CSV table of C-alpha atoms in Angstrom, one decimal:
chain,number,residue,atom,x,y,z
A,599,UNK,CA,21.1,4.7,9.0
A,600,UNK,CA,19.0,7.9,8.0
A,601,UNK,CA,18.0,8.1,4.6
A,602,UNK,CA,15.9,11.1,2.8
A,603,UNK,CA,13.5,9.5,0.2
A,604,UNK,CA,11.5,11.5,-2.1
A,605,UNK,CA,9.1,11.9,-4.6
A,606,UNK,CA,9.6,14.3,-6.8
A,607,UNK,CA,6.8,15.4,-9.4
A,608,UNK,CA,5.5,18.5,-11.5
A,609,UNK,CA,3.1,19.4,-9.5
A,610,UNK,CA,4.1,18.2,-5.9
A,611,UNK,CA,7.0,16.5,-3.7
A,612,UNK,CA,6.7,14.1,-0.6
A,613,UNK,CA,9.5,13.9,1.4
A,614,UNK,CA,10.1,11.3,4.1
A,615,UNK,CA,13.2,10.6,6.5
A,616,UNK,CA,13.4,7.0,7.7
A,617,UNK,CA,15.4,4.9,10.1
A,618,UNK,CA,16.8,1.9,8.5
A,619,UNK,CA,18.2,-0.5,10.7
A,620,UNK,CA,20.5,-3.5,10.1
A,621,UNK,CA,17.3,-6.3,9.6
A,622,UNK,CA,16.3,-3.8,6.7
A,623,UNK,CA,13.4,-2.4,8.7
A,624,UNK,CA,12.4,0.9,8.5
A,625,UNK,CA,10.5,3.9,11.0
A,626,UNK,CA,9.3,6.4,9.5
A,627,UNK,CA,10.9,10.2,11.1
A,628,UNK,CA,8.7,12.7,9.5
A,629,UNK,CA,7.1,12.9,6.6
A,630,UNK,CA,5.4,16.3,4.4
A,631,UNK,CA,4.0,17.2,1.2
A,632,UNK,CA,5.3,20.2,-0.4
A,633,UNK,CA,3.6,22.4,-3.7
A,634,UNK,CA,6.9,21.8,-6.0
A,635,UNK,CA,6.2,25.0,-7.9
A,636,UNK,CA,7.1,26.9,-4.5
A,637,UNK,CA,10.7,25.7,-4.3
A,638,UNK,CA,12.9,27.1,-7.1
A,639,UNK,CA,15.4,24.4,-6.3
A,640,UNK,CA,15.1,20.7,-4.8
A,641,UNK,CA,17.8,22.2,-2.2
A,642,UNK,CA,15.8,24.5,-0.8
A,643,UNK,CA,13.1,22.4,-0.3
A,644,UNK,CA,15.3,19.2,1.5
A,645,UNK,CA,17.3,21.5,3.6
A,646,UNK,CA,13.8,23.4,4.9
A,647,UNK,CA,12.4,19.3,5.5
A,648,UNK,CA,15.5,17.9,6.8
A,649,UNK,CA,15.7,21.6,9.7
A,650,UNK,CA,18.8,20.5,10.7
A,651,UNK,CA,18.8,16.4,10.8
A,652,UNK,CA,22.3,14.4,9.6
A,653,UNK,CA,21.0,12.2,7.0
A,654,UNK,CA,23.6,9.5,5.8
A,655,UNK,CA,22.0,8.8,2.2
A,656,UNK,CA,19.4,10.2,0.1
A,657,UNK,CA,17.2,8.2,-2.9
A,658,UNK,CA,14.6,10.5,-4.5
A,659,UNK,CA,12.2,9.4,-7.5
A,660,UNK,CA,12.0,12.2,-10.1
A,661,UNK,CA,9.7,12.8,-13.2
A,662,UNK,CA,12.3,12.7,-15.8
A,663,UNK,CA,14.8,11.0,-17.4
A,664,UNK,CA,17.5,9.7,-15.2
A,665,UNK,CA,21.3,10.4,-16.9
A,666,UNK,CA,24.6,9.5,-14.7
A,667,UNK,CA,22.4,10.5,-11.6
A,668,UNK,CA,21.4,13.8,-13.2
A,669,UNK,CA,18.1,14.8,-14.0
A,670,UNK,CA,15.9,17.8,-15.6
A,671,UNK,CA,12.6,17.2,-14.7
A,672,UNK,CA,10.7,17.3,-17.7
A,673,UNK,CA,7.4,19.1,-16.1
A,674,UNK,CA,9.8,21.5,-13.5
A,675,UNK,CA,12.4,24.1,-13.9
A,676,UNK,CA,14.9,21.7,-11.7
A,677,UNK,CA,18.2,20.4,-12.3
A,678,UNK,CA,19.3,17.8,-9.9
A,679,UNK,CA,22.9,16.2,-9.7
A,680,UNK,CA,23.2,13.3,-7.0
A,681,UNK,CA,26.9,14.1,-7.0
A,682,UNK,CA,26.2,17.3,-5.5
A,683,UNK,CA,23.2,16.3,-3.4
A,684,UNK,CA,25.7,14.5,-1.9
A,685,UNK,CA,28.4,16.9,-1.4
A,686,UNK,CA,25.7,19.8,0.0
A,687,UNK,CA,24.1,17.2,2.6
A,688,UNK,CA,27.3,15.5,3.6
A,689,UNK,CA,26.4,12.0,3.1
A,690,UNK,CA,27.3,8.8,1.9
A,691,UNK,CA,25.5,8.4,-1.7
A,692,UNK,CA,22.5,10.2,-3.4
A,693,UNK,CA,20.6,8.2,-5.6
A,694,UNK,CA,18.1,9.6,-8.5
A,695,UNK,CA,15.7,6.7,-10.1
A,696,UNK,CA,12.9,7.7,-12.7
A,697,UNK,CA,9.7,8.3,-11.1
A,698,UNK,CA,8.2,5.1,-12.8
A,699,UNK,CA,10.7,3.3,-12.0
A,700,UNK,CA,10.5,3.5,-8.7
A,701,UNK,CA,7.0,3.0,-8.5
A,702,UNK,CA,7.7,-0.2,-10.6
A,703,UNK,CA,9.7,-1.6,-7.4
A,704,UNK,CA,6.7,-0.5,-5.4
A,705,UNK,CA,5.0,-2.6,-7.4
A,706,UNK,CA,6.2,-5.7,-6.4
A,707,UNK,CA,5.2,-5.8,-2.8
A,708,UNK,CA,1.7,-4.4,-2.9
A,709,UNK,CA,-1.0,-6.2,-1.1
A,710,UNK,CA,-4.3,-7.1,-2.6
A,711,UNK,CA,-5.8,-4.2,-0.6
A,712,UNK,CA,-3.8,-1.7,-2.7
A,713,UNK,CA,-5.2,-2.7,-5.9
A,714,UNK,CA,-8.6,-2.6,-7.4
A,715,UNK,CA,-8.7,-5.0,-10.6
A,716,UNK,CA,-10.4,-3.8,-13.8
A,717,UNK,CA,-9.3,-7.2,-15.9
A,718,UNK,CA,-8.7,-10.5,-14.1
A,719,UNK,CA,-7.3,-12.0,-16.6
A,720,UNK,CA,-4.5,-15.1,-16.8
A,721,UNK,CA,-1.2,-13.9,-14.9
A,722,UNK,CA,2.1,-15.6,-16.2
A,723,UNK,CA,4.9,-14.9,-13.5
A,724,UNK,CA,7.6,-15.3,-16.0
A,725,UNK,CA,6.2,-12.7,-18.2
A,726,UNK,CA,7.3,-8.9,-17.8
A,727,UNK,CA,4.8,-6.5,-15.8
A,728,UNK,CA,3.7,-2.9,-17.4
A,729,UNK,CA,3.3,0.0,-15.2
A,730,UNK,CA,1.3,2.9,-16.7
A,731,UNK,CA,0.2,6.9,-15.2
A,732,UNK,CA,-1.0,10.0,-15.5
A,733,UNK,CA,-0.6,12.9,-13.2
A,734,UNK,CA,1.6,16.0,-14.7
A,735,UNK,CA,2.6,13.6,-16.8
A,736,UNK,CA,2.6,10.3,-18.4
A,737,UNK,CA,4.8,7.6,-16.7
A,738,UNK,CA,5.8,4.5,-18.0
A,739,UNK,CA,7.9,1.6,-16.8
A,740,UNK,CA,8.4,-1.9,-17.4
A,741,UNK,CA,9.5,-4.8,-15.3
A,742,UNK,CA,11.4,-8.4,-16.5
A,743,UNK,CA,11.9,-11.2,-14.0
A,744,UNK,CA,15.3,-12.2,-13.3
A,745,UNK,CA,16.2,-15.2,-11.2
A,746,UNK,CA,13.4,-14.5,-8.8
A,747,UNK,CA,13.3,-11.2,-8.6
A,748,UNK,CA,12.6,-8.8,-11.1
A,749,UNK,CA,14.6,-6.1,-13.1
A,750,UNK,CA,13.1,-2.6,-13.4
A,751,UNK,CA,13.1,-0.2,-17.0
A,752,UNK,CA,11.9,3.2,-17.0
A,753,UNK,CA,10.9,5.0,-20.3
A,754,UNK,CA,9.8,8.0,-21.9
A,755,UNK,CA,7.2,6.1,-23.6
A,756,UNK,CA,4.7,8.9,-22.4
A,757,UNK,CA,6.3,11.6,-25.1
A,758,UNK,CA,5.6,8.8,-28.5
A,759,UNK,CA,3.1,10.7,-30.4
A,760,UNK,CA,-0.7,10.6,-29.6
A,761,UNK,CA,-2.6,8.7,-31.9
A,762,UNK,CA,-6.4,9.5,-32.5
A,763,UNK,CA,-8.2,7.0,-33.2
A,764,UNK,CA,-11.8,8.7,-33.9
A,765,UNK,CA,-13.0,12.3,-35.9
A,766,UNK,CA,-13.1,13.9,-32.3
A,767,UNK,CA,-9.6,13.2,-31.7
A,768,UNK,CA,-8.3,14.1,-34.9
A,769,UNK,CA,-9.7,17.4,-34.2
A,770,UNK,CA,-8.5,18.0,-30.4
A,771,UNK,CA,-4.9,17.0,-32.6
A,772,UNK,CA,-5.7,19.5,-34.9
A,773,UNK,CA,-6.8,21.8,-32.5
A,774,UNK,CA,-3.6,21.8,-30.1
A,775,UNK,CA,-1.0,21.9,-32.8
A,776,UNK,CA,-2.7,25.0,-33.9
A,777,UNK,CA,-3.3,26.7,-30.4
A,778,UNK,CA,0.3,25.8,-29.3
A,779,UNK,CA,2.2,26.0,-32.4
A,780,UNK,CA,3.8,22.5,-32.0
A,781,UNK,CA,5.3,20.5,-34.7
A,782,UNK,CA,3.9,17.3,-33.0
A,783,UNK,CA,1.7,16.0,-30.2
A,784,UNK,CA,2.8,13.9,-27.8
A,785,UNK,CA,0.6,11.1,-25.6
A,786,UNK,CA,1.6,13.1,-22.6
A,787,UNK,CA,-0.2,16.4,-23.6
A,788,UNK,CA,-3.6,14.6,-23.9
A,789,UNK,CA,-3.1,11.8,-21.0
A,790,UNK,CA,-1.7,13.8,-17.8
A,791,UNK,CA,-3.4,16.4,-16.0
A,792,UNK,CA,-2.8,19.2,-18.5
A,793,UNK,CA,-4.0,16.9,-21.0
A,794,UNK,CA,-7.6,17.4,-18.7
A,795,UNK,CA,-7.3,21.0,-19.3
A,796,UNK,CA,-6.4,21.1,-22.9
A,797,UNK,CA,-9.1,18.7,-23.9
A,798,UNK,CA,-11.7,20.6,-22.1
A,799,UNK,CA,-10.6,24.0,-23.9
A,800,UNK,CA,-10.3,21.7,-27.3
A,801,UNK,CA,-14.1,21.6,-26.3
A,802,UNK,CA,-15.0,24.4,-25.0
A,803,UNK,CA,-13.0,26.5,-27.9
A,804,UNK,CA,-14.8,24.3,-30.6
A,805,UNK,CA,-18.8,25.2,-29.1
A,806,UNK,CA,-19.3,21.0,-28.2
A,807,UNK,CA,-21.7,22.6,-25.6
A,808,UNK,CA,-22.3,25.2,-23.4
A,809,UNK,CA,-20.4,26.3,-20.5
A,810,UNK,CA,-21.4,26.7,-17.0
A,811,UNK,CA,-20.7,30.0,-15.3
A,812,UNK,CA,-19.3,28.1,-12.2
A,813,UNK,CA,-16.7,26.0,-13.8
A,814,UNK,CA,-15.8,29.0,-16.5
A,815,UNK,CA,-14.7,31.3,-14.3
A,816,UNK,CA,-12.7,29.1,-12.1
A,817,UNK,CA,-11.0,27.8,-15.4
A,818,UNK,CA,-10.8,31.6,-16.5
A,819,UNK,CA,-9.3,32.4,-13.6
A,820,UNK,CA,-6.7,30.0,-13.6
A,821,UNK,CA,-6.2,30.7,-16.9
A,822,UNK,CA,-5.2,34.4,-16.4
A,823,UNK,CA,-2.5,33.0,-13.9
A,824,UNK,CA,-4.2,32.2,-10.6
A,825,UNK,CA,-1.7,29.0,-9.6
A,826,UNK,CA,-3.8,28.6,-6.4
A,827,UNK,CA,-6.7,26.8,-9.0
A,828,UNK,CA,-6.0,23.3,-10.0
A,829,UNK,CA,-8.5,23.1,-13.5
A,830,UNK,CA,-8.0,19.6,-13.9
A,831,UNK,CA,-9.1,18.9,-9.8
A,832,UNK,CA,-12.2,21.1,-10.8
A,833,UNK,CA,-12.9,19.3,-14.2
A,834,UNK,CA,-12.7,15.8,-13.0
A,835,UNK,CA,-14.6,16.4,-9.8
A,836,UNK,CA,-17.5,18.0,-11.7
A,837,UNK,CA,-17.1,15.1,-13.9
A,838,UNK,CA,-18.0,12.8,-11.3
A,839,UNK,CA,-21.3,14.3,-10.7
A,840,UNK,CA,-22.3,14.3,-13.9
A,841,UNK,CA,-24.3,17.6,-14.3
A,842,UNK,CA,-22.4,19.0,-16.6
A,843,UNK,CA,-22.0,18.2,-20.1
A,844,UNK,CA,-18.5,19.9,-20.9
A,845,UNK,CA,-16.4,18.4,-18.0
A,846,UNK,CA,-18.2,14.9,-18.4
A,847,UNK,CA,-17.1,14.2,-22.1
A,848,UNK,CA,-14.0,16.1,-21.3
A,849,UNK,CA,-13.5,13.2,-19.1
A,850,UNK,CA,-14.9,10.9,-21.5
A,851,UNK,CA,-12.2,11.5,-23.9
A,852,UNK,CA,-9.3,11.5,-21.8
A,853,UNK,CA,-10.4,7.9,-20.3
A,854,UNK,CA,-10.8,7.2,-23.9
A,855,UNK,CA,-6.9,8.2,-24.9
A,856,UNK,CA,-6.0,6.8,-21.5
A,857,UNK,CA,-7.5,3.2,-21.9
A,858,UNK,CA,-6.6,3.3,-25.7
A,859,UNK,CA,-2.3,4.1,-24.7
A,860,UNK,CA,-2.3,1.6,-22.4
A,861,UNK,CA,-3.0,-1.0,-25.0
A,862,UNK,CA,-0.6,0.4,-27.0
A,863,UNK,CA,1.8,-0.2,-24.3
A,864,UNK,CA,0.7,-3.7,-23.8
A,865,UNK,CA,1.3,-4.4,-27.2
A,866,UNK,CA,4.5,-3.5,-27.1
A,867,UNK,CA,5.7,-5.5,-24.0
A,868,UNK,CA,3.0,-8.3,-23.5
A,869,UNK,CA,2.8,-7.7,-20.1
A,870,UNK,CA,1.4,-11.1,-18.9
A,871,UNK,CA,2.4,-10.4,-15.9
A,872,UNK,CA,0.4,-7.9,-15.5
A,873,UNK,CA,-0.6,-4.2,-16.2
A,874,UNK,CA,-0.6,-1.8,-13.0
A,875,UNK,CA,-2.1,1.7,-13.9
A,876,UNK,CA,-0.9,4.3,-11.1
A,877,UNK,CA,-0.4,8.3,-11.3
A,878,UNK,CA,-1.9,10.6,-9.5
A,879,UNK,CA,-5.2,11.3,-11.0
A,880,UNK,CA,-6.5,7.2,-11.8
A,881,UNK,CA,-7.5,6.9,-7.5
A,882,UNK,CA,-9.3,10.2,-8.2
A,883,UNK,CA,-11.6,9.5,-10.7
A,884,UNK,CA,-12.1,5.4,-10.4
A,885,UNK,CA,-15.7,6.0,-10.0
A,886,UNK,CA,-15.4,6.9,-13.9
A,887,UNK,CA,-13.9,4.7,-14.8
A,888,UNK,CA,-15.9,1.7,-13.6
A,889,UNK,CA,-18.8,3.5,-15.9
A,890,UNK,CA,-17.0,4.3,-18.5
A,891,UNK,CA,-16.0,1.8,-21.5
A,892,UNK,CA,-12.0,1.6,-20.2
A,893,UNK,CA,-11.9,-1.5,-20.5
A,894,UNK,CA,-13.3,-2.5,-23.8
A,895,UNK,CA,-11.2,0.8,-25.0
A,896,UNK,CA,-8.3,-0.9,-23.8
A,897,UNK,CA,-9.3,-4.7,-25.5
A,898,UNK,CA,-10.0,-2.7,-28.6
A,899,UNK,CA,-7.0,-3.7,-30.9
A,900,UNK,CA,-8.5,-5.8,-33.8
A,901,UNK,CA,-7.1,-9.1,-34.0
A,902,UNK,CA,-4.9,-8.6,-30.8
A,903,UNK,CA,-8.0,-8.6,-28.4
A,904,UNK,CA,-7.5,-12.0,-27.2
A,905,UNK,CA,-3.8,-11.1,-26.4
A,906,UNK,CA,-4.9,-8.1,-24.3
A,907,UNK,CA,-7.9,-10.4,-22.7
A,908,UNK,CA,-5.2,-12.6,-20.6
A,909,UNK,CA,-3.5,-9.5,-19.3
A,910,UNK,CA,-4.6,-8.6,-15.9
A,911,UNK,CA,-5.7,-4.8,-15.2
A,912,UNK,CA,-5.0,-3.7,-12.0
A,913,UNK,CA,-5.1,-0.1,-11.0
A,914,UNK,CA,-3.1,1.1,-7.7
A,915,UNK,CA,-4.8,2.5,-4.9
A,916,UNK,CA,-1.7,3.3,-2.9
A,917,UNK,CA,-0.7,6.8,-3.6
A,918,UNK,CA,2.4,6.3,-2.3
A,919,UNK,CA,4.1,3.7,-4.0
A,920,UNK,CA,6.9,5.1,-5.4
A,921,UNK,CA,8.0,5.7,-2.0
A,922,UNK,CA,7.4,2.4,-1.0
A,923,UNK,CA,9.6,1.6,-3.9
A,924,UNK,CA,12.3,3.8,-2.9
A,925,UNK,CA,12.6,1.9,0.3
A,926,UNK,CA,12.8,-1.5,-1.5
A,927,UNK,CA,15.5,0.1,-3.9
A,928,UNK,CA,17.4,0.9,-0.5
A,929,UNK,CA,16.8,-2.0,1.8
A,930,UNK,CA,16.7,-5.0,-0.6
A,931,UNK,CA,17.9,-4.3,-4.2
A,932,UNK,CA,21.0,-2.4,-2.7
A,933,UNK,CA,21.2,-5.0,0.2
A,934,UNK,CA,21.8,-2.1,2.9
């Protein structure tokens, strides 16, 4: 059996065609990552990967909010139906799962080598597992265990409101409702990779220090419409070298919002089970966060510290979980 798995994000799509046989093992056909910006409609982009293969199912992972196997991508100007994906591609079934959700049944396999852990803690495998993170967006899933396996949620716990917990953060609040005109902001405009961006303008705009020539006119440039530039790559890489004031507590603040949301989200859950931060952008920068404060950030919830202190804090090093996930969702939950 051929099956198309995909993940679908804001910024960029990987595609895979594997070979499922009867003992639910897989081989991988051919894989590529495509710029999803390029492609004005999933179609395009599968019928240009798939050049002319049969496929007899397709299950892709998208960033939005799944609805009778329909989805508008929250960060991308797609539509996607699976109904139809089914009918164009003459195949069996087309699945859609949430993004998160299908890195949550990625989750469940990973090895010890595909983790790096920020918080030992006490793990309770009858207690549900969080999975947090930030790349265009701000994913969030969580998982329940069910007669030995486990049952998977996704949410759009990533648009509750941002909450700022220090004079700083009041301000960058202050700052984008005024910039953007918005009513409210959202965690996801602060804890994704546009969140990078904005909080770097926030300090830029406000005089926290000054700018360096290099990284202003990359950011101007992208700024006047140059797509080719990614300004959050730029900021968090300069971050990591620490020369430059702007982009360092740029980062310093986003890690800050970051580490503070996930508690939220543990609070919320009590993920004893554990809490598995993945996204795009974590693997990236985990040089940061081993210096920075994430950690405490996180425990910081008054009387609830010793709560968060049993959790475990794992962060995931795979980048491509969700399609690991995707194949689980075929080849075990669906019992192929």
């Amino acid at each position: 059996m051929k099956v198309l798995i995909g993940d679908i994000g804001g910024t960029k799509t990987i595609l895979r065609l594997v070979e499922i046989n009867k003992n639910n093992h897989y081989e991988t056909i051919k894989q590529i990552k495509y710029s999803s910006q390029e492609y004005q409609t999933f179609s395009y982009m599968a019928e240009k990967f798939l050049d002319g293969f049969a496929i007899d199912k397709i299950c892709i992972a998208i960033a939005g909010p799944i609805n009778n196997n329909s989805c508008k991508l929250t960060n991308l100007n797609w539509h996607i139906k699976g109904d139809e994906l089914a009918q164009e591609f003459h195949c069996q079934e087309a699945y859609l799962l949430n993004d998160f959700a299908a890195v949550s049944y990625g989750i469940i396999n990973l090895k010890e080598s595909e983790l790096f852990t920020l918080q030992e803690g006490e793990k309770n495998n009858n207690s549900p597992i969080a999975v947090i993170g930030a790349g265009t967006g701000l994913g969030q899933s969580f998982l329940i265990p069910e007669k030995n396996k486990y049952r998977v949620f996704a949410t759009e716990g990533g648009h509750s409101d941002f909450s700022p917990k220090n004079e700083l953060e009041w301000q960058l609040l202050k700052y984008l409702k005024n910039k953007f005109g918005w009513e409210r902001i959202s965690a996801e405009r602060v804890i994704s990779g546009q969140g990078i961006v904005a909080i770097y303008q926030f300090l830029r705009d406000t005089k926290f220090a000054p700018e360096s020539e290099e990284i202003s006119s990359q950011i101007k440039q992208w700024e006047q419409g140059d797509n080719t530039i990614d300004p959050g790559e730029i900021i968090g890489q300069s971050a990591l070298t620490k020369s430059d004031i702007l982009t360092t507590q740029t980062m310093t603040m986003f890690l800050d919002a970051y580490a503070g949301e996930i508690g939220n989200f543990a609070l919320k859950i009590l993920p004893y089970g554990g809490i598995y931060i993945a996204g795009g952008i974590i693997t990236k920068i985990l040089r940061l966060v081993q210096d920075s404060d994430f950690v405490n950030t996180f425990l910081h919830k008054g009387r609830m510290k010793p709560l968060l202190e049993k959790m475990p804090l794992k962060v995931v090093t795979n980048t491509e979980v969700a399609l690991q996930g995707l194949l689980y969702y075929e080849s075990i939950a669906l019992s192929i």
